Amino acid sequence: MKVLFVCLGNICRSPMAEGIFNKLVKERGLGQKYTSDSAGTAGYHIGELPDFRTRKICEVNATPLNHRGRKLLKEDINTFDLILAMDLMNYKDILEQLLVSDSEKSKVRIMRSYEPDGYGKEVPDPYYGDLEDFKLVYSMLENACTCMLDELELNSIE
Ligand code: 4NP
């Protein structure tokens, strides 16, 4: 299963989500089953390393990152099985930019929607915040990725 995490700039939230997801997958011995990537709806940071604050928080939490910023591509809707938006604006932009048809819509979901009480909840943009905001985003993503992987695994054995 190929999973794509999407935010605006692809330097703060989505590379962090990708790193956390990869770590969880590895811990559960599911490396053969899942691959992941991340992308931004905007192209401001193409080719760049993740933001230094994302790198710092991931380092502190022993979460490896291996990503350079890239923009969302039209073909991503075909390449990936699941596309996860960090917030509602990302979700709307993904549907528009990828010209997602009604039959493809179930491939695109909001990251926190896997949490038991996550309906309508977003992963807030920490770019103009401080390290505390990045810390909060990390714990939010750790919880959201755990809930997501739990649900994917549950569905895969049904
Ligand atoms: P991200 O955060 O979407 O979580 O990567 C942002 C990064 C850069 C910008 C905005 C948000 N920017 O405006 O450059």
GROMACS .gro file of C-alpha atoms and ligand atoms in nm:
model
  172
    1MET     CA    1   0.000   0.000   0.000
    2LYS     CA    2   0.136   0.339  -0.102
    3VAL     CA    3   0.057   0.631   0.127
    4LEU     CA    4   0.118   1.000   0.048
    5PHE     CA    5   0.117   1.268   0.319
    6VAL     CA    6   0.035   1.619   0.199
    7CYS     CA    7   0.064   1.965   0.356
    8LEU     CA    8   0.123   2.314   0.212
    9GLY     CA    9   0.502   2.352   0.200
   10ASN     CA   10   0.618   1.989   0.242
   11ILE     CA   11   0.884   2.095   0.492
   12CYS     CA   12   0.706   2.087   0.832
   13ARG     CA   13   0.403   1.857   0.878
   14SER     CA   14   0.399   1.607   0.591
   15PRO     CA   15   0.767   1.500   0.606
   16MET     CA   16   0.719   1.460   0.983
   17ALA     CA   17   0.409   1.244   0.922
   18GLU     CA   18   0.605   1.038   0.669
   19GLY     CA   19   0.890   0.982   0.918
   20ILE     CA   20   0.653   0.887   1.201
   21PHE     CA   21   0.452   0.653   0.977
   22ASN     CA   22   0.770   0.481   0.852
   23LYS     CA   23   0.891   0.437   1.208
   24LEU     CA   24   0.559   0.281   1.319
   25VAL     CA   25   0.555   0.052   1.015
   26LYS     CA   26   0.909  -0.063   1.092
   27GLU     CA   27   0.833  -0.118   1.462
   28ARG     CA   28   0.537  -0.338   1.370
   29GLY     CA   29   0.737  -0.537   1.115
   30LEU     CA   30   0.513  -0.417   0.829
   31GLY     CA   31   0.790  -0.283   0.606
   32GLN     CA   32   0.695  -0.515   0.318
   33LYS     CA   33   0.340  -0.392   0.317
   34TYR     CA   34   0.364  -0.011   0.318
   35THR     CA   35   0.562   0.258   0.141
   36SER     CA   36   0.519   0.630   0.190
   37ASP     CA   37   0.613   0.969   0.052
   38SER     CA   38   0.511   1.330   0.113
   39ALA     CA   39   0.438   1.636  -0.101
   40GLY     CA   40   0.320   1.996  -0.080
   41THR     CA   41   0.027   2.166  -0.250
   42ALA     CA   42   0.260   2.465  -0.301
   43GLY     CA   43   0.599   2.459  -0.467
   44TYR     CA   44   0.783   2.707  -0.239
   45HIS     CA   45   1.036   2.458  -0.102
   46ILE     CA   46   1.111   2.215  -0.383
   47GLY     CA   47   1.435   2.025  -0.322
   48GLU     CA   48   1.475   2.154   0.034
   49LEU     CA   49   1.537   1.951   0.348
   50PRO     CA   50   1.257   1.953   0.607
   51ASP     CA   51   1.240   2.266   0.825
   52PHE     CA   52   1.512   2.266   1.097
   53ARG     CA   53   1.244   2.248   1.369
   54THR     CA   54   1.087   1.936   1.213
   55ARG     CA   55   1.437   1.788   1.193
   56LYS     CA   56   1.506   1.877   1.557
   57ILE     CA   57   1.185   1.726   1.696
   58CYS     CA   58   1.226   1.413   1.485
   59GLU     CA   59   1.585   1.373   1.599
   60VAL     CA   60   1.484   1.405   1.965
   61ASN     CA   61   1.221   1.134   1.906
   62ALA     CA   62   1.456   0.903   1.711
   63THR     CA   63   1.246   0.939   1.397
   64PRO     CA   64   1.461   0.928   1.083
   65LEU     CA   65   1.376   1.162   0.795
   66ASN     CA   66   1.481   1.106   0.437
   67HIS     CA   67   1.298   1.356   0.222
   68ARG     CA   68   1.341   1.660  -0.001
   69GLY     CA   69   1.051   1.896  -0.065
   70ARG     CA   70   0.841   1.827  -0.372
   71LYS     CA   71   0.516   1.957  -0.512
   72LEU     CA   72   0.209   1.741  -0.547
   73LEU     CA   73   0.191   1.590  -0.898
   74LYS     CA   74  -0.114   1.518  -1.110
   75GLU     CA   75  -0.017   1.149  -1.137
   76ASP     CA   76  -0.005   1.111  -0.757
   77ILE     CA   77  -0.374   1.020  -0.763
   78ASN     CA   78  -0.282   0.709  -0.966
   79THR     CA   79   0.051   0.634  -0.797
   80PHE     CA   80  -0.085   0.628  -0.441
   81ASP     CA   81  -0.356   0.420  -0.274
   82LEU     CA   82  -0.416   0.674   0.000
   83ILE     CA   83  -0.353   1.049   0.014
   84LEU     CA   84  -0.366   1.219   0.354
   85ALA     CA   85  -0.429   1.591   0.395
   86MET     CA   86  -0.305   1.767   0.708
   87ASP     CA   87  -0.582   2.027   0.708
   88LEU     CA   88  -0.904   2.117   0.530
   89MET     CA   89  -0.734   2.361   0.294
   90ASN     CA   90  -0.486   2.090   0.187
   91TYR     CA   91  -0.782   1.855   0.133
   92LYS     CA   92  -0.963   2.103  -0.091
   93ASP     CA   93  -0.642   2.183  -0.285
   94ILE     CA   94  -0.565   1.813  -0.339
   95LEU     CA   95  -0.913   1.751  -0.485
   96GLU     CA   96  -0.875   2.053  -0.715
   97GLN     CA   97  -0.513   2.009  -0.824
   98LEU     CA   98  -0.544   1.637  -0.893
   99LEU     CA   99  -0.889   1.672  -1.053
  100VAL     CA  100  -1.008   1.394  -0.826
  101SER     CA  101  -1.322   1.224  -0.960
  102ASP     CA  102  -1.608   1.111  -0.736
  103SER     CA  103  -1.497   0.749  -0.766
  104GLU     CA  104  -1.141   0.842  -0.656
  105LYS     CA  105  -1.250   1.058  -0.363
  106SER     CA  106  -1.226   0.779  -0.107
  107LYS     CA  107  -0.849   0.773  -0.170
  108VAL     CA  108  -0.815   1.121  -0.019
  109ARG     CA  109  -0.867   1.162   0.356
  110ILE     CA  110  -0.795   1.407   0.630
  111MET     CA  111  -0.513   1.290   0.854
  112ARG     CA  112  -0.692   1.320   1.187
  113SER     CA  113  -1.014   1.158   1.062
  114TYR     CA  114  -0.881   0.819   1.182
  115GLU     CA  115  -0.888   0.935   1.544
  116PRO     CA  116  -1.203   0.816   1.727
  117ASP     CA  117  -1.313   1.178   1.786
  118GLY     CA  118  -1.115   1.331   1.500
  119TYR     CA  119  -1.394   1.438   1.266
  120GLY     CA  120  -1.315   1.785   1.128
  121LYS     CA  121  -0.991   1.812   1.326
  122GLU     CA  122  -0.676   1.945   1.158
  123VAL     CA  123  -0.301   1.927   1.206
  124PRO     CA  124  -0.228   2.301   1.238
  125ASP     CA  125   0.044   2.469   1.034
  126PRO     CA  126   0.340   2.526   1.272
  127TYR     CA  127   0.555   2.722   1.022
  128TYR     CA  128   0.506   3.063   1.184
  129GLY     CA  129   0.513   2.917   1.535
  130ASP     CA  130   0.792   2.798   1.764
  131LEU     CA  131   0.943   2.467   1.872
  132GLU     CA  132   0.651   2.404   2.111
  133ASP     CA  133   0.412   2.412   1.813
  134PHE     CA  134   0.628   2.156   1.635
  135LYS     CA  135   0.629   1.939   1.949
  136LEU     CA  136   0.250   1.951   1.958
  137VAL     CA  137   0.231   1.863   1.587
  138TYR     CA  138   0.463   1.568   1.647
  139SER     CA  139   0.243   1.420   1.921
  140MET     CA  140  -0.071   1.486   1.716
  141LEU     CA  141   0.082   1.307   1.416
  142GLU     CA  142   0.208   1.020   1.627
  143ASN     CA  143  -0.146   0.962   1.754
  144ALA     CA  144  -0.309   1.013   1.412
  145CYS     CA  145  -0.061   0.779   1.236
  146THR     CA  146  -0.116   0.514   1.504
  147CYS     CA  147  -0.496   0.534   1.463
  148MET     CA  148  -0.458   0.526   1.084
  149LEU     CA  149  -0.228   0.224   1.081
  150ASP     CA  150  -0.455   0.043   1.329
  151GLU     CA  151  -0.751   0.097   1.097
  152LEU     CA  152  -0.561  -0.001   0.780
  153GLU     CA  153  -0.442  -0.320   0.945
  154LEU     CA  154  -0.789  -0.401   1.077
  155ASN     CA  155  -0.940  -0.355   0.730
  156SER     CA  156  -0.668  -0.562   0.565
  157ILE     CA  157  -0.755  -0.873   0.770
  158GLU     CA  158  -1.133  -0.843   0.734
  1594NP     P1  159   0.399   2.284   0.607
  1594NP     O1  160   0.434   2.429   0.666
  1594NP     O2  161   0.282   2.304   0.513
  1594NP     O3  162   0.361   2.205   0.728
  1594NP     O4  163   0.524   2.233   0.539
  1594NP     C1  164   0.461   2.539   0.584
  1594NP     C2  165   0.588   2.554   0.531
  1594NP     C3  166   0.618   2.665   0.454
  1594NP     C4  167   0.520   2.759   0.430
  1594NP     C5  168   0.392   2.744   0.483
  1594NP     C6  169   0.364   2.632   0.560
  1594NP     N1  170   0.551   2.875   0.353
  1594NP     O5  171   0.464   2.962   0.340
  1594NP     O6  172   0.663   2.886   0.302
   0.00000   0.00000   0.00000
